PDB file of C-alpha atoms and ligand atoms in Angstrom:
ATOM      1  CA  MET A   1     109.306  76.628 140.506  1.00 56.00           C
ATOM      2  CA  THR A   2     108.687  76.543 136.776  1.00 61.00           C
ATOM      3  CA  ASP A   3     105.261  76.604 135.153  1.00 76.00           C
ATOM      4  CA  THR A   4     105.571  72.876 134.440  1.00 93.00           C
ATOM      5  CA  VAL A   5     105.257  72.187 138.184  1.00 98.00           C
ATOM      6  CA  ASN A   6     101.650  71.943 139.359  1.00 98.00           C
ATOM      7  CA  VAL A   7     100.810  71.571 143.040  1.00 98.00           C
ATOM      8  CA  SER A   8      97.146  70.931 143.778  1.00 98.00           C
ATOM      9  CA  ARG A   9      95.339  73.384 146.031  1.00 98.00           C
ATOM     10  CA  HIS A  10      92.105  71.367 145.978  1.00 98.00           C
ATOM     11  CA  PRO A  11      90.599  71.122 149.488  1.00 98.00           C
ATOM     12  CA  LEU A  12      89.873  67.406 149.091  1.00 98.00           C
ATOM     13  CA  VAL A  13      93.503  66.744 148.169  1.00 98.00           C
ATOM     14  CA  LEU A  14      94.810  68.778 151.109  1.00 98.00           C
ATOM     15  CA  HIS A  15      92.429  67.082 153.556  1.00 98.00           C
ATOM     16  CA  LYS A  16      93.253  63.564 152.375  1.00 98.00           C
ATOM     17  CA  LEU A  17      96.988  64.262 152.177  1.00 98.00           C
ATOM     18  CA  THR A  18      96.979  65.277 155.839  1.00 98.00           C
ATOM     19  CA  LEU A  19      95.378  61.950 156.789  1.00 98.00           C
ATOM     20  CA  LEU A  20      97.879  60.122 154.571  1.00 98.00           C
ATOM     21  CA  ARG A  21     100.850  61.696 156.321  1.00 98.00           C
ATOM     22  CA  SER A  22      99.735  60.736 159.827  1.00 98.00           C
ATOM     23  CA  ARG A  23     101.791  57.966 161.399  1.00 97.00           C
ATOM     24  CA  LEU A  24      98.516  56.638 162.876  1.00 97.00           C
ATOM     25  CA  THR A  25      97.117  55.809 159.409  1.00 98.00           C
ATOM     26  CA  GLU A  26      97.147  52.023 158.946  1.00 97.00           C
ATOM     27  CA  PRO A  27      98.004  50.362 155.589  1.00 97.00           C
ATOM     28  CA  LYS A  28      94.345  49.732 154.605  1.00 97.00           C
ATOM     29  CA  LYS A  29      93.375  53.384 155.093  1.00 98.00           C
ATOM     30  CA  PHE A  30      96.711  54.479 153.631  1.00 98.00           C
ATOM     31  CA  ARG A  31      96.009  52.536 150.410  1.00 98.00           C
ATOM     32  CA  GLU A  32      92.512  54.023 150.186  1.00 98.00           C
ATOM     33  CA  LEU A  33      93.908  57.534 150.552  1.00 98.00           C
ATOM     34  CA  VAL A  34      96.633  56.938 147.948  1.00 98.00           C
ATOM     35  CA  SER A  35      93.878  55.795 145.562  1.00 98.00           C
ATOM     36  CA  GLU A  36      91.599  58.746 146.242  1.00 98.00           C
ATOM     37  CA  ILE A  37      94.322  61.408 146.016  1.00 98.00           C
ATOM     38  CA  SER A  38      95.677  59.800 142.837  1.00 98.00           C
ATOM     39  CA  GLN A  39      92.272  60.053 141.174  1.00 98.00           C
ATOM     40  CA  LEU A  40      91.954  63.718 142.118  1.00 98.00           C
ATOM     41  CA  LEU A  41      95.464  64.551 140.872  1.00 98.00           C
ATOM     42  CA  PHE A  42      94.923  62.579 137.668  1.00 98.00           C
ATOM     43  CA  TYR A  43      91.742  64.581 137.056  1.00 98.00           C
ATOM     44  CA  GLU A  44      93.711  67.824 137.342  1.00 98.00           C
ATOM     45  CA  ALA A  45      96.679  66.529 135.327  1.00 98.00           C
ATOM     46  CA  THR A  46      94.512  65.524 132.368  1.00 98.00           C
ATOM     47  CA  ALA A  47      92.567  68.767 131.952  1.00 97.00           C
ATOM     48  CA  ASP A  48      94.391  69.333 128.637  1.00 96.00           C
ATOM     49  CA  LEU A  49      93.630  65.954 127.034  1.00 97.00           C
ATOM     50  CA  PRO A  50      92.537  66.347 123.408  1.00 97.00           C
ATOM     51  CA  LEU A  51      88.994  65.344 122.512  1.00 98.00           C
ATOM     52  CA  ALA A  52      87.405  64.080 119.307  1.00 98.00           C
ATOM     53  CA  PRO A  53      83.773  64.829 118.487  1.00 98.00           C
ATOM     54  CA  LEU A  54      81.313  61.950 118.759  1.00 97.00           C
ATOM     55  CA  THR A  55      77.571  61.689 118.321  1.00 98.00           C
ATOM     56  CA  VAL A  56      75.529  59.442 120.608  1.00 98.00           C
ATOM     57  CA  ALA A  57      71.863  58.599 120.519  1.00 98.00           C
ATOM     58  CA  THR A  58      70.128  59.419 123.801  1.00 98.00           C
ATOM     59  CA  PRO A  59      66.688  57.793 124.327  1.00 98.00           C
ATOM     60  CA  LEU A  60      65.253  61.021 122.860  1.00 98.00           C
ATOM     61  CA  ALA A  61      67.564  62.345 120.150  1.00 98.00           C
ATOM     62  CA  PRO A  62      71.087  62.365 118.702  1.00 98.00           C
ATOM     63  CA  CYS A  63      73.489  64.370 120.868  1.00 98.00           C
ATOM     64  CA  ASP A  64      76.898  65.816 120.063  1.00 98.00           C
ATOM     65  CA  GLY A  65      79.543  64.640 122.505  1.00 98.00           C
ATOM     66  CA  TYR A  66      83.231  63.825 122.822  1.00 98.00           C
ATOM     67  CA  GLU A  67      85.682  61.024 123.342  1.00 97.00           C
ATOM     68  CA  ILE A  68      89.277  61.113 124.562  1.00 97.00           C
ATOM     69  CA  ALA A  69      91.370  61.280 121.395  1.00 97.00           C
ATOM     70  CA  GLN A  70      94.649  59.927 122.743  1.00 96.00           C
ATOM     71  CA  GLN A  71      95.886  56.591 124.021  1.00 97.00           C
ATOM     72  CA  ILE A  72      97.054  57.005 127.617  1.00 98.00           C
ATOM     73  CA  GLY A  73      99.824  54.881 129.112  1.00 97.00           C
ATOM     74  CA  LEU A  74     100.223  54.571 132.871  1.00 98.00           C
ATOM     75  CA  ILE A  75     103.771  53.791 133.967  1.00 97.00           C
ATOM     76  CA  PRO A  76     103.763  52.817 137.652  1.00 98.00           C
ATOM     77  CA  ILE A  77     107.190  52.728 139.297  1.00 97.00           C
ATOM     78  CA  LEU A  78     107.360  49.583 141.446  1.00 96.00           C
ATOM     79  CA  ARG A  79     106.556  49.215 144.153  1.00 93.00           C
ATOM     80  CA  ALA A  80     104.973  52.365 145.452  1.00 96.00           C
ATOM     81  CA  GLY A  81     103.389  53.449 142.148  1.00 97.00           C
ATOM     82  CA  LEU A  82     101.220  50.321 142.145  1.00 97.00           C
ATOM     83  CA  GLY A  83      98.821  51.844 144.655  1.00 96.00           C
ATOM     84  CA  MET A  84      98.061  54.717 142.303  1.00 98.00           C
ATOM     85  CA  THR A  85      97.410  52.574 139.250  1.00 98.00           C
ATOM     86  CA  GLN A  86      94.164  50.702 139.931  1.00 97.00           C
ATOM     87  CA  ALA A  87      92.450  53.870 141.104  1.00 97.00           C
ATOM     88  CA  ILE A  88      93.372  55.730 137.921  1.00 98.00           C
ATOM     89  CA  LEU A  89      92.379  52.761 135.753  1.00 98.00           C
ATOM     90  CA  GLU A  90      88.892  53.050 137.232  1.00 97.00           C
ATOM     91  CA  ILE A  91      88.637  56.533 135.716  1.00 97.00           C
ATOM     92  CA  ILE A  92      90.312  55.680 132.421  1.00 98.00           C
ATOM     93  CA  PRO A  93      89.868  51.939 131.872  1.00 97.00           C
ATOM     94  CA  THR A  94      91.240  52.092 128.314  1.00 97.00           C
ATOM     95  CA  ALA A  95      94.714  53.101 129.544  1.00 98.00           C
ATOM     96  CA  HIS A  96      97.597  50.732 128.928  1.00 97.00           C
ATOM     97  CA  VAL A  97      99.760  49.919 131.951  1.00 97.00           C
ATOM     98  CA  TRP A  98     103.495  49.381 131.567  1.00 95.00           C
ATOM     99  CA  HIS A  99     105.387  48.543 134.759  1.00 96.00           C
ATOM    100  CA  LEU A 100     108.879  49.788 135.523  1.00 97.00           C
ATOM    101  CA  GLY A 101     110.777  48.355 138.479  1.00 96.00           C
ATOM    102  CA  LEU A 102     113.198  50.815 140.111  1.00 95.00           C
ATOM    103  CA  TYR A 103     114.502  50.894 143.646  1.00 92.00           C
ATOM    104  CA  ARG A 104     116.861  53.305 145.386  1.00 91.00           C
ATOM    105  CA  ASP A 105     120.124  51.852 146.564  1.00 91.00           C
ATOM    106  CA  HIS A 106     120.149  52.612 150.297  1.00 88.00           C
ATOM    107  CA  GLU A 107     123.821  53.625 150.323  1.00 91.00           C
ATOM    108  CA  THR A 108     124.144  55.672 147.147  1.00 94.00           C
ATOM    109  CA  LEU A 109     120.452  56.718 146.816  1.00 93.00           C
ATOM    110  CA  LEU A 110     120.885  56.037 143.085  1.00 95.00           C
ATOM    111  CA  PRO A 111     118.100  54.215 141.213  1.00 94.00           C
ATOM    112  CA  VAL A 112     118.561  50.603 140.162  1.00 95.00           C
ATOM    113  CA  THR A 113     116.365  49.274 137.335  1.00 95.00           C
ATOM    114  CA  TYR A 114     115.239  45.670 137.922  1.00 95.00           C
ATOM    115  CA  TYR A 115     112.129  45.315 135.744  1.00 95.00           C
ATOM    116  CA  ASN A 116     111.038  46.828 132.434  1.00 93.00           C
ATOM    117  CA  LYS A 117     107.837  45.610 130.788  1.00 82.00           C
ATOM    118  CA  LEU A 118     107.681  48.174 127.970  1.00 90.00           C
ATOM    119  CA  PRO A 119     106.830  46.683 124.570  1.00 90.00           C
ATOM    120  CA  ALA A 120     109.304  47.017 121.687  1.00 89.00           C
ATOM    121  CA  GLU A 121     107.444  49.950 120.116  1.00 89.00           C
ATOM    122  CA  PRO A 122     105.627  52.778 121.936  1.00 90.00           C
ATOM    123  CA  ASP A 123     101.869  52.222 121.640  1.00 90.00           C
ATOM    124  CA  ILE A 124     100.714  55.281 123.586  1.00 96.00           C
ATOM    125  CA  ASP A 125     100.381  59.013 122.900  1.00 97.00           C
ATOM    126  CA  LEU A 126     100.840  60.217 126.474  1.00 98.00           C
ATOM    127  CA  ALA A 127     102.877  58.420 129.130  1.00 98.00           C
ATOM    128  CA  ILE A 128     102.028  59.262 132.751  1.00 98.00           C
ATOM    129  CA  ILE A 129     104.605  58.120 135.299  1.00 98.00           C
ATOM    130  CA  LEU A 130     103.035  57.188 138.639  1.00 98.00           C
ATOM    131  CA  ASP A 131     105.204  57.320 141.759  1.00 98.00           C
ATOM    132  CA  PRO A 132     104.043  58.797 145.058  1.00 98.00           C
ATOM    133  CA  MET A 133     107.472  60.090 146.124  1.00 98.00           C
ATOM    134  CA  LEU A 134     109.843  62.429 144.262  1.00 98.00           C
ATOM    135  CA  ALA A 135     112.782  62.611 146.673  1.00 97.00           C
ATOM    136  CA  THR A 136     116.248  63.112 145.121  1.00 97.00           C
ATOM    137  CA  GLY A 137     114.583  62.822 141.710  1.00 97.00           C
ATOM    138  CA  GLY A 138     116.941  60.046 140.605  1.00 97.00           C
ATOM    139  CA  SER A 139     114.187  57.475 140.047  1.00 97.00           C
ATOM    140  CA  ALA A 140     111.958  59.896 138.146  1.00 98.00           C
ATOM    141  CA  VAL A 141     114.809  61.046 135.880  1.00 97.00           C
ATOM    142  CA  ALA A 142     115.722  57.402 135.192  1.00 97.00           C
ATOM    143  CA  ALA A 143     112.090  56.576 134.374  1.00 97.00           C
ATOM    144  CA  VAL A 144     111.798  59.502 131.938  1.00 98.00           C
ATOM    145  CA  ASP A 145     115.149  58.556 130.363  1.00 97.00           C
ATOM    146  CA  ILE A 146     113.840  55.022 129.772  1.00 96.00           C
ATOM    147  CA  LEU A 147     110.555  56.287 128.299  1.00 97.00           C
ATOM    148  CA  LYS A 148     112.317  58.747 125.983  1.00 97.00           C
ATOM    149  CA  GLN A 149     114.757  56.090 124.775  1.00 95.00           C
ATOM    150  CA  TRP A 150     111.713  53.909 124.114  1.00 94.00           C
ATOM    151  CA  GLY A 151     110.276  56.690 121.923  1.00 95.00           C
ATOM    152  CA  SER A 152     107.745  58.454 124.158  1.00 96.00           C
ATOM    153  CA  LYS A 153     107.158  61.969 122.872  1.00 94.00           C
ATOM    154  CA  ARG A 154     104.801  63.193 125.616  1.00 97.00           C
ATOM    155  CA  ILE A 155     105.376  62.378 129.263  1.00 98.00           C
ATOM    156  CA  LYS A 156     103.923  63.656 132.538  1.00 98.00           C
ATOM    157  CA  PHE A 157     104.959  62.829 136.100  1.00 98.00           C
ATOM    158  CA  LEU A 158     102.228  62.298 138.699  1.00 98.00           C
ATOM    159  CA  GLY A 159     103.320  62.072 142.329  1.00 98.00           C
ATOM    160  CA  LEU A 160     101.972  62.786 145.789  1.00 98.00           C
ATOM    161  CA  ILE A 161     104.819  64.435 147.712  1.00 98.00           C
ATOM    162  CA  ALA A 162     108.093  65.911 146.460  1.00 98.00           C
ATOM    163  CA  ALA A 163     111.191  67.431 147.964  1.00 98.00           C
ATOM    164  CA  PRO A 164     112.368  70.688 146.355  1.00 98.00           C
ATOM    165  CA  GLU A 165     115.604  68.882 145.381  1.00 97.00           C
ATOM    166  CA  GLY A 166     113.651  66.260 143.418  1.00 98.00           C
ATOM    167  CA  VAL A 167     111.536  68.822 141.604  1.00 98.00           C
ATOM    168  CA  ARG A 168     114.656  70.791 140.629  1.00 98.00           C
ATOM    169  CA  THR A 169     116.487  67.676 139.430  1.00 98.00           C
ATOM    170  CA  LEU A 170     113.595  66.376 137.342  1.00 98.00           C
ATOM    171  CA  SER A 171     112.804  69.823 135.885  1.00 98.00           C
ATOM    172  CA  ALA A 172     116.461  70.430 134.994  1.00 98.00           C
ATOM    173  CA  ALA A 173     116.919  67.029 133.339  1.00 98.00           C
ATOM    174  CA  HIS A 174     113.543  67.017 131.573  1.00 98.00           C
ATOM    175  CA  PRO A 175     112.033  70.512 131.342  1.00 98.00           C
ATOM    176  CA  ASP A 176     109.423  69.238 128.891  1.00 98.00           C
ATOM    177  CA  VAL A 177     107.839  66.900 131.481  1.00 98.00           C
ATOM    178  CA  PRO A 178     105.033  68.519 133.517  1.00 98.00           C
ATOM    179  CA  ILE A 179     105.056  67.524 137.200  1.00 98.00           C
ATOM    180  CA  HIS A 180     101.773  67.129 139.098  1.00 98.00           C
ATOM    181  CA  LEU A 181     101.865  66.858 142.885  1.00 98.00           C
ATOM    182  CA  ALA A 182      99.801  67.164 146.038  1.00 98.00           C
ATOM    183  CA  ALA A 183     102.632  68.870 147.972  1.00 98.00           C
ATOM    184  CA  ILE A 184     106.222  70.048 147.882  1.00 98.00           C
ATOM    185  CA  ASP A 185     107.747  69.606 151.344  1.00 98.00           C
ATOM    186  CA  SER A 186     110.662  71.409 152.942  1.00 97.00           C
ATOM    187  CA  GLN A 187     113.694  69.167 152.435  1.00 97.00           C
ATOM    188  CA  LEU A 188     115.364  65.769 152.293  1.00 98.00           C
ATOM    189  CA  ASN A 189     116.974  64.346 155.401  1.00 97.00           C
ATOM    190  CA  GLU A 190     120.443  62.750 155.444  1.00 95.00           C
ATOM    191  CA  ARG A 191     118.937  59.380 154.434  1.00 94.00           C
ATOM    192  CA  GLY A 192     117.172  60.856 151.417  1.00 95.00           C
ATOM    193  CA  TYR A 193     113.704  60.840 153.004  1.00 97.00           C
ATOM    194  CA  ILE A 194     111.286  63.688 152.382  1.00 98.00           C
ATOM    195  CA  VAL A 195     110.642  65.789 155.516  1.00 98.00           C
ATOM    196  CA  PRO A 196     107.972  65.966 156.827  1.00 98.00           C
ATOM    197  CA  GLY A 197     106.782  63.586 154.082  1.00 98.00           C
ATOM    198  CA  LEU A 198     104.978  60.421 155.076  1.00 98.00           C
ATOM    199  CA  GLY A 199     107.808  57.929 155.564  1.00 98.00           C
ATOM    200  CA  ASP A 200     108.357  55.087 153.107  1.00 97.00           C
ATOM    201  CA  ALA A 201     105.427  55.019 150.689  1.00 97.00           C
ATOM    202  CA  GLY A 202     105.997  51.383 149.670  1.00 96.00           C
ATOM    203  CA  ASP A 203     106.288  50.134 153.239  1.00 97.00           C
ATOM    204  CA  ARG A 204     103.219  52.054 154.380  1.00 97.00           C
ATOM    205  CA  GLN A 205     101.065  50.706 151.543  1.00 96.00           C
ATOM    206  CA  PHE A 206     102.164  47.121 151.836  1.00 95.00           C
ATOM    207  CA  GLY A 207     102.766  46.815 155.597  1.00 93.00           C
ATOM    208  CA  THR A 208     106.486  46.095 155.214  1.00 94.00           C
ATOM    209  CA  GLY A 209     109.548  47.695 156.801  1.00 81.00           C
TER     210      GLY A 209
HETATM  211  C1  PRP B   1     110.760  55.229 146.477  1.00 64.63           C
HETATM  212  C2  PRP B   1     109.723  55.978 145.681  1.00 64.63           C
HETATM  213  C3  PRP B   1     110.472  56.370 144.443  1.00 64.63           C
HETATM  214  C4  PRP B   1     111.852  56.630 144.986  1.00 64.63           C
HETATM  215  C5  PRP B   1     112.032  58.112 145.123  1.00 64.63           C
HETATM  216  O1  PRP B   1     110.919  53.950 146.014  1.00 64.63           O
HETATM  217  O2  PRP B   1     108.578  55.224 145.431  1.00 64.63           O
HETATM  218  O3  PRP B   1     110.477  55.381 143.444  1.00 64.63           O
HETATM  219  O4  PRP B   1     111.930  56.003 146.275  1.00 64.63           O
HETATM  220  O5  PRP B   1     113.317  58.411 145.512  1.00 64.63           O
HETATM  221  P1  PRP B   1     114.304  59.264 144.579  1.00 64.63           P
HETATM  222  O6  PRP B   1     113.525  60.429 144.081  1.00 64.63           O
HETATM  223  O7  PRP B   1     115.390  59.671 145.548  1.00 64.63           O
HETATM  224  O8  PRP B   1     114.811  58.383 143.502  1.00 64.63           O
HETATM  225  P2  PRP B   1     111.873  52.888 146.743  1.00 64.63           P
HETATM  226  O9  PRP B   1     113.257  52.934 146.196  1.00 64.63           O
HETATM  227  O10 PRP B   1     111.765  53.068 148.233  1.00 64.63           O
HETATM  228  O11 PRP B   1     111.293  51.499 146.293  1.00 64.63           O
HETATM  229  P3  PRP B   1     109.932  50.762 146.721  1.00 64.63           P
HETATM  230  O12 PRP B   1     108.801  51.542 146.106  1.00 64.63           O
HETATM  231  O13 PRP B   1     110.081  49.417 146.120  1.00 64.63           O
HETATM  232  O14 PRP B   1     109.842  50.737 148.225  1.00 64.63           O
HETATM  233  N1  URA B   2     110.845  57.156 149.117  1.00 64.63           N
HETATM  234  C1  URA B   2     109.852  57.139 150.026  1.00 64.63           C
HETATM  235  O1  URA B   2     109.026  56.222 150.034  1.00 64.63           O
HETATM  236  N2  URA B   2     109.781  58.141 150.914  1.00 64.63           N
HETATM  237  C2  URA B   2     110.651  59.164 150.936  1.00 64.63           C
HETATM  238  O2  URA B   2     110.523  60.055 151.770  1.00 64.63           O
HETATM  239  C3  URA B   2     111.699  59.162 149.991  1.00 64.63           C
HETATM  240  C4  URA B   2     111.762  58.144 149.074  1.00 64.63           C
END
């Protein structure tokens, strides 16, 4: 793996990811875990955010402090990325959210774009793609392609579980895009599902399938 691929080793992430994977975890608990793990991964993925100095008045005295110096854009990939978005917005409420609708064709496993809510001009400094699953990598590559065509100069990918194939495909197509994950699993099965994975992330969040 390249140095742009970051897999969390945080005990809280590993504990919660194990609960998330279990087939016994119901949609309500599953959504809570997606939210909690997303916040922890976002925290790690934004350790390099630039800061600007700022002075605040405490009740006692002026105090030198900081504010985030960049406009963050969250790009959830519908549907499954939706569950990551609200949780991250709670940490960074000033982020803009631009939805991209992509689904995998079940036969070809190729991504199909069905919704794009990006504005005409990029209005963010850092775009963070949110999608729990990086399987073949087709959807992630398509999302980065769309963001780059739009004019995004800085992009990160934040996911929960990846297959090695997906990491390789995304890294090869877009080596400038750091990838942040909770786990890289062993392989894809013949239907393009990550093994052991967690099943279908959209279905498990929304009780479908
Ligand atoms: C899942 C997942 C990714 C994609 C990953 O979405 O959320 O977007 O598959 O697969 P890939 O790396 O092989 O492209 P899905 O197509 O199941 O759509 P959904 O979220 O609407 O269920
Ligand atoms: N999408 C999912 O939701 N799960 C997988 O394992 C692969 C793609």
